[in-house]
């Protein structure tokens, strides 16, 4: 069993990004990321903090717009319009989830597709599903980057993804499909989950339910990618996989923390650099 060490790879990516930022600075450009955080969700606050710190480490300019839970949708849309027009901002990210009274789709669609570093706009989503270049959502992008770094072949593999969200499961399925893997997307209405997971050469789990995946659900020698993240009552951070019992059965497995999480942040930084380079091209 080998650990897929996302923490170390993310550090290497950050070092490369730092160099790229130095280069862009010489061209007169400082890559800029605007993050919008609505409300006081502690998990969201923590993610936004981590993103801002990563920007700082790599020399990317970042600004966080904190908005109250009861913000009117119109104000949120106005802020996005302002950021779309701001020439110093290359990437715009609205931290999800948004409060119930806000139409998330309308907000995501308001972001200019060339600044959509989260890749959640239907324009970029459509491009991924058409196997065209565009912004790829950070978590699925981080998963594929991590597997490729370890030279894990994807073509022809049976990939089972548990969790079919717009943010992770669906785009991750598209990325694996683009790599010529055979994909199965499981979700809460899937019957007999174990029947699917046991067939997986590569099992990706993005549900947010500790110990959802037990040893009996995993094929001998499988590659397990744990995308879930939960905080237990004692403060411990865990994934969706019963790591201590599953790891001996796998050929590769991601730890939580230190697996997919850091790769998500690194991928967001990569997307921000990509957006900054679009700014140069647009000049
Ligand atoms: N909420 C959970 N994951 C994400 C993410 O990758 N981006 C944003 N914007 N919100 C999230």
PDB file of C-alpha atoms and ligand atoms in Angstrom:
ATOM      1  CA  UNK A   1       0.000   0.000   0.000  1.00  0.00           C
ATOM      2  CA  UNK A   2       1.283   3.427  -0.945  1.00  0.00           C
ATOM      3  CA  UNK A   3       0.007   6.773   0.313  1.00  0.00           C
ATOM      4  CA  UNK A   4      -1.008   9.323  -2.309  1.00  0.00           C
ATOM      5  CA  UNK A   5       0.674  12.281  -0.656  1.00  0.00           C
ATOM      6  CA  UNK A   6      -1.321  15.325  -1.715  1.00  0.00           C
ATOM      7  CA  UNK A   7       0.344  17.553   0.838  1.00  0.00           C
ATOM      8  CA  UNK A   8       3.840  17.179  -0.623  1.00  0.00           C
ATOM      9  CA  UNK A   9       2.650  17.443  -4.232  1.00  0.00           C
ATOM     10  CA  UNK A  10       0.603  20.559  -3.392  1.00  0.00           C
ATOM     11  CA  UNK A  11       3.740  22.127  -1.872  1.00  0.00           C
ATOM     12  CA  UNK A  12       5.701  21.381  -5.056  1.00  0.00           C
ATOM     13  CA  UNK A  13       2.896  22.950  -7.130  1.00  0.00           C
ATOM     14  CA  UNK A  14       2.879  26.015  -4.870  1.00  0.00           C
ATOM     15  CA  UNK A  15       6.649  26.401  -5.351  1.00  0.00           C
ATOM     16  CA  UNK A  16       6.185  26.283  -9.140  1.00  0.00           C
ATOM     17  CA  UNK A  17       3.348  28.816  -8.888  1.00  0.00           C
ATOM     18  CA  UNK A  18       5.527  31.142  -6.827  1.00  0.00           C
ATOM     19  CA  UNK A  19       8.044  31.112  -9.699  1.00  0.00           C
ATOM     20  CA  UNK A  20       5.309  31.764 -12.256  1.00  0.00           C
ATOM     21  CA  UNK A  21       4.043  34.707 -10.239  1.00  0.00           C
ATOM     22  CA  UNK A  22       7.566  36.167 -10.206  1.00  0.00           C
ATOM     23  CA  UNK A  23       7.623  35.828 -13.972  1.00  0.00           C
ATOM     24  CA  UNK A  24       4.187  37.438 -14.370  1.00  0.00           C
ATOM     25  CA  UNK A  25       5.262  40.286 -12.077  1.00  0.00           C
ATOM     26  CA  UNK A  26       8.095  41.040 -14.499  1.00  0.00           C
ATOM     27  CA  UNK A  27       5.447  41.278 -17.233  1.00  0.00           C
ATOM     28  CA  UNK A  28       3.681  43.850 -15.063  1.00  0.00           C
ATOM     29  CA  UNK A  29       0.955  41.506 -13.844  1.00  0.00           C
ATOM     30  CA  UNK A  30       0.050  40.406 -10.338  1.00  0.00           C
ATOM     31  CA  UNK A  31      -2.486  37.558 -10.511  1.00  0.00           C
ATOM     32  CA  UNK A  32      -5.554  38.490  -8.463  1.00  0.00           C
ATOM     33  CA  UNK A  33      -8.250  36.344  -6.847  1.00  0.00           C
ATOM     34  CA  UNK A  34     -11.487  37.676  -5.333  1.00  0.00           C
ATOM     35  CA  UNK A  35     -13.300  35.415  -2.896  1.00  0.00           C
ATOM     36  CA  UNK A  36     -16.880  36.059  -1.829  1.00  0.00           C
ATOM     37  CA  UNK A  37     -17.946  34.602   1.493  1.00  0.00           C
ATOM     38  CA  UNK A  38     -21.576  34.917   2.551  1.00  0.00           C
ATOM     39  CA  UNK A  39     -22.586  34.281   6.172  1.00  0.00           C
ATOM     40  CA  UNK A  40     -20.795  32.668   9.108  1.00  0.00           C
ATOM     41  CA  UNK A  41     -20.533  28.995   8.173  1.00  0.00           C
ATOM     42  CA  UNK A  42     -17.373  27.925  10.107  1.00  0.00           C
ATOM     43  CA  UNK A  43     -16.326  25.347   7.484  1.00  0.00           C
ATOM     44  CA  UNK A  44     -16.670  27.925   4.697  1.00  0.00           C
ATOM     45  CA  UNK A  45     -14.737  30.493   6.742  1.00  0.00           C
ATOM     46  CA  UNK A  46     -11.967  27.986   7.288  1.00  0.00           C
ATOM     47  CA  UNK A  47     -11.778  27.072   3.552  1.00  0.00           C
ATOM     48  CA  UNK A  48     -11.712  30.742   2.556  1.00  0.00           C
ATOM     49  CA  UNK A  49      -8.921  31.392   5.073  1.00  0.00           C
ATOM     50  CA  UNK A  50      -6.878  28.530   3.679  1.00  0.00           C
ATOM     51  CA  UNK A  51      -7.339  29.859   0.136  1.00  0.00           C
ATOM     52  CA  UNK A  52      -6.267  33.382   1.155  1.00  0.00           C
ATOM     53  CA  UNK A  53      -3.186  32.047   2.953  1.00  0.00           C
ATOM     54  CA  UNK A  54      -2.195  29.963  -0.073  1.00  0.00           C
ATOM     55  CA  UNK A  55      -2.481  33.072  -2.265  1.00  0.00           C
ATOM     56  CA  UNK A  56      -0.235  34.952   0.126  1.00  0.00           C
ATOM     57  CA  UNK A  57       2.376  32.177   0.132  1.00  0.00           C
ATOM     58  CA  UNK A  58       2.570  32.191  -3.663  1.00  0.00           C
ATOM     59  CA  UNK A  59       2.411  35.959  -4.253  1.00  0.00           C
ATOM     60  CA  UNK A  60      -1.124  35.991  -5.674  1.00  0.00           C
ATOM     61  CA  UNK A  61      -3.099  39.079  -4.670  1.00  0.00           C
ATOM     62  CA  UNK A  62      -6.331  38.058  -2.947  1.00  0.00           C
ATOM     63  CA  UNK A  63      -9.254  39.933  -1.512  1.00  0.00           C
ATOM     64  CA  UNK A  64     -12.123  38.429   0.468  1.00  0.00           C
ATOM     65  CA  UNK A  65     -15.548  40.075   0.291  1.00  0.00           C
ATOM     66  CA  UNK A  66     -17.395  39.052   3.444  1.00  0.00           C
ATOM     67  CA  UNK A  67     -21.146  39.514   3.234  1.00  0.00           C
ATOM     68  CA  UNK A  68     -23.836  38.999   5.870  1.00  0.00           C
ATOM     69  CA  UNK A  69     -26.062  35.904   5.851  1.00  0.00           C
ATOM     70  CA  UNK A  70     -29.135  38.051   5.003  1.00  0.00           C
ATOM     71  CA  UNK A  71     -27.573  39.773   1.986  1.00  0.00           C
ATOM     72  CA  UNK A  72     -29.950  40.489  -0.893  1.00  0.00           C
ATOM     73  CA  UNK A  73     -29.211  38.517  -4.027  1.00  0.00           C
ATOM     74  CA  UNK A  74     -29.084  41.784  -5.992  1.00  0.00           C
ATOM     75  CA  UNK A  75     -26.168  43.104  -3.879  1.00  0.00           C
ATOM     76  CA  UNK A  76     -24.288  39.880  -4.386  1.00  0.00           C
ATOM     77  CA  UNK A  77     -24.833  40.086  -8.160  1.00  0.00           C
ATOM     78  CA  UNK A  78     -23.688  43.714  -8.162  1.00  0.00           C
ATOM     79  CA  UNK A  79     -20.455  42.749  -6.411  1.00  0.00           C
ATOM     80  CA  UNK A  80     -19.835  40.060  -9.016  1.00  0.00           C
ATOM     81  CA  UNK A  81     -20.476  42.541 -11.852  1.00  0.00           C
ATOM     82  CA  UNK A  82     -17.983  44.930 -10.265  1.00  0.00           C
ATOM     83  CA  UNK A  83     -15.371  42.151  -9.989  1.00  0.00           C
ATOM     84  CA  UNK A  84     -16.043  41.045 -13.583  1.00  0.00           C
ATOM     85  CA  UNK A  85     -15.091  44.568 -14.657  1.00  0.00           C
ATOM     86  CA  UNK A  86     -12.097  44.956 -12.319  1.00  0.00           C
ATOM     87  CA  UNK A  87      -8.939  44.569 -14.469  1.00  0.00           C
ATOM     88  CA  UNK A  88      -6.819  43.601 -11.438  1.00  0.00           C
ATOM     89  CA  UNK A  89      -9.007  40.595 -10.618  1.00  0.00           C
ATOM     90  CA  UNK A  90      -8.350  37.468 -12.687  1.00  0.00           C
ATOM     91  CA  UNK A  91     -10.386  34.964 -10.715  1.00  0.00           C
ATOM     92  CA  UNK A  92     -13.709  35.165  -8.886  1.00  0.00           C
ATOM     93  CA  UNK A  93     -14.838  32.501  -6.436  1.00  0.00           C
ATOM     94  CA  UNK A  94     -18.101  32.406  -4.511  1.00  0.00           C
ATOM     95  CA  UNK A  95     -17.747  30.038  -1.578  1.00  0.00           C
ATOM     96  CA  UNK A  96     -20.588  27.512  -1.459  1.00  0.00           C
ATOM     97  CA  UNK A  97     -23.042  26.726  -0.008  1.00  0.00           C
ATOM     98  CA  UNK A  98     -24.970  30.000  -0.190  1.00  0.00           C
ATOM     99  CA  UNK A  99     -27.926  30.793   2.103  1.00  0.00           C
ATOM    100  CA  UNK A 100     -31.263  29.286   1.021  1.00  0.00           C
ATOM    101  CA  UNK A 101     -32.804  32.585  -0.144  1.00  0.00           C
ATOM    102  CA  UNK A 102     -30.066  33.014  -2.769  1.00  0.00           C
ATOM    103  CA  UNK A 103     -30.349  31.388  -6.189  1.00  0.00           C
ATOM    104  CA  UNK A 104     -26.944  29.700  -6.461  1.00  0.00           C
ATOM    105  CA  UNK A 105     -27.280  29.069 -10.199  1.00  0.00           C
ATOM    106  CA  UNK A 106     -27.994  32.754 -10.891  1.00  0.00           C
ATOM    107  CA  UNK A 107     -24.925  33.733  -8.847  1.00  0.00           C
ATOM    108  CA  UNK A 108     -22.598  31.250 -10.543  1.00  0.00           C
ATOM    109  CA  UNK A 109     -23.903  32.260 -13.979  1.00  0.00           C
ATOM    110  CA  UNK A 110     -23.151  35.918 -13.197  1.00  0.00           C
ATOM    111  CA  UNK A 111     -19.406  35.225 -13.004  1.00  0.00           C
ATOM    112  CA  UNK A 112     -17.607  35.987 -16.269  1.00  0.00           C
ATOM    113  CA  UNK A 113     -16.574  32.561 -17.647  1.00  0.00           C
ATOM    114  CA  UNK A 114     -12.967  33.733 -18.218  1.00  0.00           C
ATOM    115  CA  UNK A 115     -12.724  34.591 -14.491  1.00  0.00           C
ATOM    116  CA  UNK A 116     -14.549  31.464 -13.285  1.00  0.00           C
ATOM    117  CA  UNK A 117     -11.579  29.831 -11.522  1.00  0.00           C
ATOM    118  CA  UNK A 118     -13.914  27.427  -9.685  1.00  0.00           C
ATOM    119  CA  UNK A 119     -15.180  26.115 -13.032  1.00  0.00           C
ATOM    120  CA  UNK A 120     -18.796  26.045 -11.807  1.00  0.00           C
ATOM    121  CA  UNK A 121     -20.279  28.212 -14.591  1.00  0.00           C
ATOM    122  CA  UNK A 122     -22.290  26.072 -17.044  1.00  0.00           C
ATOM    123  CA  UNK A 123     -20.010  27.405 -19.805  1.00  0.00           C
ATOM    124  CA  UNK A 124     -16.943  25.797 -18.221  1.00  0.00           C
ATOM    125  CA  UNK A 125     -18.923  22.744 -17.085  1.00  0.00           C
ATOM    126  CA  UNK A 126     -20.049  22.249 -20.695  1.00  0.00           C
ATOM    127  CA  UNK A 127     -16.503  22.566 -21.943  1.00  0.00           C
ATOM    128  CA  UNK A 128     -15.279  19.836 -19.560  1.00  0.00           C
ATOM    129  CA  UNK A 129     -18.079  17.531 -20.661  1.00  0.00           C
ATOM    130  CA  UNK A 130     -17.115  18.255 -24.292  1.00  0.00           C
ATOM    131  CA  UNK A 131     -13.438  17.495 -23.494  1.00  0.00           C
ATOM    132  CA  UNK A 132     -12.461  21.075 -24.356  1.00  0.00           C
ATOM    133  CA  UNK A 133     -10.081  23.391 -22.523  1.00  0.00           C
ATOM    134  CA  UNK A 134     -11.686  25.477 -19.782  1.00  0.00           C
ATOM    135  CA  UNK A 135     -11.574  25.982 -16.044  1.00  0.00           C
ATOM    136  CA  UNK A 136     -11.819  22.657 -14.237  1.00  0.00           C
ATOM    137  CA  UNK A 137     -13.308  22.624 -10.707  1.00  0.00           C
ATOM    138  CA  UNK A 138     -10.457  22.499  -8.206  1.00  0.00           C
ATOM    139  CA  UNK A 139     -11.259  19.271  -6.350  1.00  0.00           C
ATOM    140  CA  UNK A 140     -11.726  17.014  -9.409  1.00  0.00           C
ATOM    141  CA  UNK A 141      -8.687  18.654 -11.001  1.00  0.00           C
ATOM    142  CA  UNK A 142      -6.633  17.957  -7.870  1.00  0.00           C
ATOM    143  CA  UNK A 143      -7.681  14.279  -7.878  1.00  0.00           C
ATOM    144  CA  UNK A 144      -6.597  13.741 -11.489  1.00  0.00           C
ATOM    145  CA  UNK A 145      -3.331  15.674 -10.971  1.00  0.00           C
ATOM    146  CA  UNK A 146      -2.534  13.505  -7.927  1.00  0.00           C
ATOM    147  CA  UNK A 147      -3.230  10.198  -9.726  1.00  0.00           C
ATOM    148  CA  UNK A 148      -1.196  11.280 -12.765  1.00  0.00           C
ATOM    149  CA  UNK A 149       1.705  12.369 -10.547  1.00  0.00           C
ATOM    150  CA  UNK A 150       1.901   8.785  -9.261  1.00  0.00           C
ATOM    151  CA  UNK A 151       1.773   7.496 -12.873  1.00  0.00           C
ATOM    152  CA  UNK A 152      -1.449   5.626 -12.231  1.00  0.00           C
ATOM    153  CA  UNK A 153      -2.943   4.555 -15.557  1.00  0.00           C
ATOM    154  CA  UNK A 154      -6.558   5.649 -16.053  1.00  0.00           C
ATOM    155  CA  UNK A 155      -7.404   4.373 -19.518  1.00  0.00           C
ATOM    156  CA  UNK A 156      -9.817   1.432 -19.448  1.00  0.00           C
ATOM    157  CA  UNK A 157     -10.024   1.420 -15.638  1.00  0.00           C
ATOM    158  CA  UNK A 158     -13.300   0.896 -13.827  1.00  0.00           C
ATOM    159  CA  UNK A 159     -13.759   4.104 -11.865  1.00  0.00           C
ATOM    160  CA  UNK A 160     -16.555   4.257  -9.309  1.00  0.00           C
ATOM    161  CA  UNK A 161     -17.421   7.659  -7.869  1.00  0.00           C
ATOM    162  CA  UNK A 162     -19.663   7.853  -4.821  1.00  0.00           C
ATOM    163  CA  UNK A 163     -21.329  11.278  -4.644  1.00  0.00           C
ATOM    164  CA  UNK A 164     -22.743  12.973  -7.754  1.00  0.00           C
ATOM    165  CA  UNK A 165     -22.574  16.682  -6.855  1.00  0.00           C
ATOM    166  CA  UNK A 166     -22.048  19.444  -9.423  1.00  0.00           C
ATOM    167  CA  UNK A 167     -18.899  20.474  -7.536  1.00  0.00           C
ATOM    168  CA  UNK A 168     -17.127  17.116  -7.360  1.00  0.00           C
ATOM    169  CA  UNK A 169     -18.781  13.905  -8.544  1.00  0.00           C
ATOM    170  CA  UNK A 170     -20.150  14.963 -11.926  1.00  0.00           C
ATOM    171  CA  UNK A 171     -17.100  16.909 -13.169  1.00  0.00           C
ATOM    172  CA  UNK A 172     -14.786  14.202 -11.793  1.00  0.00           C
ATOM    173  CA  UNK A 173     -16.746  11.642 -13.828  1.00  0.00           C
ATOM    174  CA  UNK A 174     -16.285  13.784 -16.944  1.00  0.00           C
ATOM    175  CA  UNK A 175     -12.529  14.078 -16.346  1.00  0.00           C
ATOM    176  CA  UNK A 176     -12.132  10.309 -15.957  1.00  0.00           C
ATOM    177  CA  UNK A 177     -14.231   9.799 -19.076  1.00  0.00           C
ATOM    178  CA  UNK A 178     -11.909  12.185 -20.933  1.00  0.00           C
ATOM    179  CA  UNK A 179      -9.067   9.884 -19.814  1.00  0.00           C
ATOM    180  CA  UNK A 180     -10.891   6.913 -21.378  1.00  0.00           C
ATOM    181  CA  UNK A 181     -11.878   5.305 -18.084  1.00  0.00           C
ATOM    182  CA  UNK A 182     -15.229   3.573 -17.589  1.00  0.00           C
ATOM    183  CA  UNK A 183     -17.211   5.458 -15.014  1.00  0.00           C
ATOM    184  CA  UNK A 184     -19.973   4.617 -12.564  1.00  0.00           C
ATOM    185  CA  UNK A 185     -21.518   7.501 -10.615  1.00  0.00           C
ATOM    186  CA  UNK A 186     -23.267   6.451  -7.404  1.00  0.00           C
ATOM    187  CA  UNK A 187     -25.498   8.659  -5.255  1.00  0.00           C
ATOM    188  CA  UNK A 188     -28.070   8.455  -2.477  1.00  0.00           C
ATOM    189  CA  UNK A 189     -30.592   6.644  -4.669  1.00  0.00           C
ATOM    190  CA  UNK A 190     -28.080   4.019  -5.766  1.00  0.00           C
ATOM    191  CA  UNK A 191     -29.242   0.547  -4.797  1.00  0.00           C
ATOM    192  CA  UNK A 192     -26.746  -1.917  -3.377  1.00  0.00           C
ATOM    193  CA  UNK A 193     -23.762   0.462  -3.248  1.00  0.00           C
ATOM    194  CA  UNK A 194     -21.322  -2.321  -2.364  1.00  0.00           C
ATOM    195  CA  UNK A 195     -22.071  -4.131  -5.635  1.00  0.00           C
ATOM    196  CA  UNK A 196     -20.589  -1.114  -7.456  1.00  0.00           C
ATOM    197  CA  UNK A 197     -17.732  -0.212  -5.101  1.00  0.00           C
ATOM    198  CA  UNK A 198     -16.389  -3.801  -5.106  1.00  0.00           C
ATOM    199  CA  UNK A 199     -15.885  -3.580  -8.869  1.00  0.00           C
ATOM    200  CA  UNK A 200     -13.816  -0.385  -8.680  1.00  0.00           C
ATOM    201  CA  UNK A 201     -10.201  -0.304  -9.837  1.00  0.00           C
ATOM    202  CA  UNK A 202     -10.301   3.305  -8.673  1.00  0.00           C
ATOM    203  CA  UNK A 203     -12.825   4.233  -5.975  1.00  0.00           C
ATOM    204  CA  UNK A 204     -13.458   7.944  -5.347  1.00  0.00           C
ATOM    205  CA  UNK A 205     -15.692   8.943  -2.469  1.00  0.00           C
ATOM    206  CA  UNK A 206     -17.100  12.439  -1.984  1.00  0.00           C
ATOM    207  CA  UNK A 207     -20.022  12.199   0.399  1.00  0.00           C
ATOM    208  CA  UNK A 208     -19.009  13.681   3.762  1.00  0.00           C
ATOM    209  CA  UNK A 209     -20.005  10.651   5.851  1.00  0.00           C
ATOM    210  CA  UNK A 210     -17.277   9.185   8.094  1.00  0.00           C
ATOM    211  CA  UNK A 211     -16.657   5.431   7.676  1.00  0.00           C
ATOM    212  CA  UNK A 212     -19.081   5.155   4.743  1.00  0.00           C
ATOM    213  CA  UNK A 213     -16.566   2.945   2.946  1.00  0.00           C
ATOM    214  CA  UNK A 214     -15.604  -0.152   4.906  1.00  0.00           C
ATOM    215  CA  UNK A 215     -13.070  -2.850   4.067  1.00  0.00           C
ATOM    216  CA  UNK A 216     -15.653  -5.262   2.599  1.00  0.00           C
ATOM    217  CA  UNK A 217     -16.666  -2.631   0.018  1.00  0.00           C
ATOM    218  CA  UNK A 218     -13.211  -2.376  -1.549  1.00  0.00           C
ATOM    219  CA  UNK A 219     -11.606  -4.702  -4.097  1.00  0.00           C
ATOM    220  CA  UNK A 220      -8.151  -6.114  -3.258  1.00  0.00           C
ATOM    221  CA  UNK A 221      -5.502  -3.842  -4.806  1.00  0.00           C
ATOM    222  CA  UNK A 222      -7.908  -0.975  -5.537  1.00  0.00           C
ATOM    223  CA  UNK A 223      -6.893   2.677  -5.563  1.00  0.00           C
ATOM    224  CA  UNK A 224      -8.959   4.656  -3.063  1.00  0.00           C
ATOM    225  CA  UNK A 225      -9.375   8.421  -3.270  1.00  0.00           C
ATOM    226  CA  UNK A 226     -11.074   9.885  -0.208  1.00  0.00           C
ATOM    227  CA  UNK A 227     -12.580  13.290  -1.013  1.00  0.00           C
ATOM    228  CA  UNK A 228     -14.888  13.537   2.000  1.00  0.00           C
ATOM    229  CA  UNK A 229     -14.018  15.740   4.922  1.00  0.00           C
ATOM    230  CA  UNK A 230     -15.793  15.761   8.273  1.00  0.00           C
ATOM    231  CA  UNK A 231     -14.956  17.094  11.707  1.00  0.00           C
ATOM    232  CA  UNK A 232     -15.761  14.641  14.499  1.00  0.00           C
ATOM    233  CA  UNK A 233     -17.006  15.795  17.922  1.00  0.00           C
ATOM    234  CA  UNK A 234     -13.484  15.455  19.317  1.00  0.00           C
ATOM    235  CA  UNK A 235     -12.194  17.824  16.598  1.00  0.00           C
ATOM    236  CA  UNK A 236     -10.530  15.076  14.551  1.00  0.00           C
ATOM    237  CA  UNK A 237     -10.676  15.559  10.755  1.00  0.00           C
ATOM    238  CA  UNK A 238     -11.658  12.383   8.886  1.00  0.00           C
ATOM    239  CA  UNK A 239     -12.702  11.352   5.390  1.00  0.00           C
ATOM    240  CA  UNK A 240     -15.403   8.982   4.138  1.00  0.00           C
ATOM    241  CA  UNK A 241     -13.197   5.889   4.213  1.00  0.00           C
ATOM    242  CA  UNK A 242     -12.516   3.704   7.243  1.00  0.00           C
ATOM    243  CA  UNK A 243      -8.812   4.282   6.606  1.00  0.00           C
ATOM    244  CA  UNK A 244      -7.344   2.040   9.339  1.00  0.00           C
ATOM    245  CA  UNK A 245      -9.168  -1.038   8.039  1.00  0.00           C
ATOM    246  CA  UNK A 246      -9.211  -0.254   4.312  1.00  0.00           C
ATOM    247  CA  UNK A 247      -5.586   0.796   3.741  1.00  0.00           C
ATOM    248  CA  UNK A 248      -4.058  -2.698   3.880  1.00  0.00           C
ATOM    249  CA  UNK A 249      -6.354  -3.809   1.046  1.00  0.00           C
ATOM    250  CA  UNK A 250      -5.437  -0.962  -1.353  1.00  0.00           C
ATOM    251  CA  UNK A 251      -2.559  -0.437  -3.736  1.00  0.00           C
ATOM    252  CA  UNK A 252      -2.832   3.329  -3.200  1.00  0.00           C
ATOM    253  CA  UNK A 253      -4.908   5.455  -0.845  1.00  0.00           C
ATOM    254  CA  UNK A 254      -5.219   9.168  -0.017  1.00  0.00           C
ATOM    255  CA  UNK A 255      -5.060  10.154   3.651  1.00  0.00           C
ATOM    256  CA  UNK A 256      -7.409  12.697   5.237  1.00  0.00           C
ATOM    257  CA  UNK A 257      -6.058  15.222   5.989  1.00  0.00           C
ATOM    258  CA  UNK A 258      -3.116  15.527   3.591  1.00  0.00           C
ATOM    259  CA  UNK A 259      -4.612  13.959   0.479  1.00  0.00           C
ATOM    260  CA  UNK A 260      -7.135  15.638  -1.783  1.00  0.00           C
ATOM    261  CA  UNK A 261      -7.639  18.753   0.403  1.00  0.00           C
ATOM    262  CA  UNK A 262      -4.268  20.404  -0.282  1.00  0.00           C
ATOM    263  CA  UNK A 263      -4.594  19.437  -3.960  1.00  0.00           C
ATOM    264  CA  UNK A 264      -7.876  21.376  -4.157  1.00  0.00           C
ATOM    265  CA  UNK A 265      -6.147  24.554  -2.987  1.00  0.00           C
ATOM    266  CA  UNK A 266      -3.174  24.015  -5.312  1.00  0.00           C
ATOM    267  CA  UNK A 267      -5.552  23.526  -8.266  1.00  0.00           C
ATOM    268  CA  UNK A 268      -7.374  26.760  -7.470  1.00  0.00           C
ATOM    269  CA  UNK A 269      -4.031  28.582  -7.537  1.00  0.00           C
ATOM    270  CA  UNK A 270      -3.211  26.944 -10.884  1.00  0.00           C
ATOM    271  CA  UNK A 271      -6.559  28.110 -12.259  1.00  0.00           C
ATOM    272  CA  UNK A 272      -5.876  31.642 -11.028  1.00  0.00           C
ATOM    273  CA  UNK A 273      -2.529  31.665 -12.869  1.00  0.00           C
ATOM    274  CA  UNK A 274      -4.289  30.360 -15.963  1.00  0.00           C
ATOM    275  CA  UNK A 275      -6.793  33.242 -15.695  1.00  0.00           C
ATOM    276  CA  UNK A 276      -3.967  35.764 -15.257  1.00  0.00           C
ATOM    277  CA  UNK A 277      -2.338  34.453 -18.422  1.00  0.00           C
ATOM    278  CA  UNK A 278      -5.643  34.990 -20.241  1.00  0.00           C
ATOM    279  CA  UNK A 279      -5.383  38.616 -19.113  1.00  0.00           C
ATOM    280  CA  UNK A 280      -1.970  38.897 -20.867  1.00  0.00           C
ATOM    281  CA  UNK A 281      -3.399  37.329 -24.029  1.00  0.00           C
ATOM    282  CA  UNK A 282      -6.357  39.708 -23.907  1.00  0.00           C
ATOM    283  CA  UNK A 283      -4.074  42.735 -23.760  1.00  0.00           C
TER     284      UNK A 283
HETATM  285  N1  LIG B   1     -17.739  24.544  -1.228  1.00  0.00           N
HETATM  286  C1  LIG B   1     -17.246  23.297  -1.133  1.00  0.00           C
HETATM  287  N2  LIG B   1     -16.263  23.107  -2.035  1.00  0.00           N
HETATM  288  C2  LIG B   1     -16.145  24.249  -2.716  1.00  0.00           C
HETATM  289  C3  LIG B   1     -15.280  24.672  -3.761  1.00  0.00           C
HETATM  290  O1  LIG B   1     -14.439  23.941  -4.293  1.00  0.00           O
HETATM  291  N3  LIG B   1     -15.467  25.945  -4.194  1.00  0.00           N
HETATM  292  C4  LIG B   1     -16.397  26.756  -3.651  1.00  0.00           C
HETATM  293  N4  LIG B   1     -16.507  27.980  -4.152  1.00  0.00           N
HETATM  294  N5  LIG B   1     -17.202  26.405  -2.684  1.00  0.00           N
HETATM  295  C5  LIG B   1     -17.069  25.145  -2.213  1.00  0.00           C
END
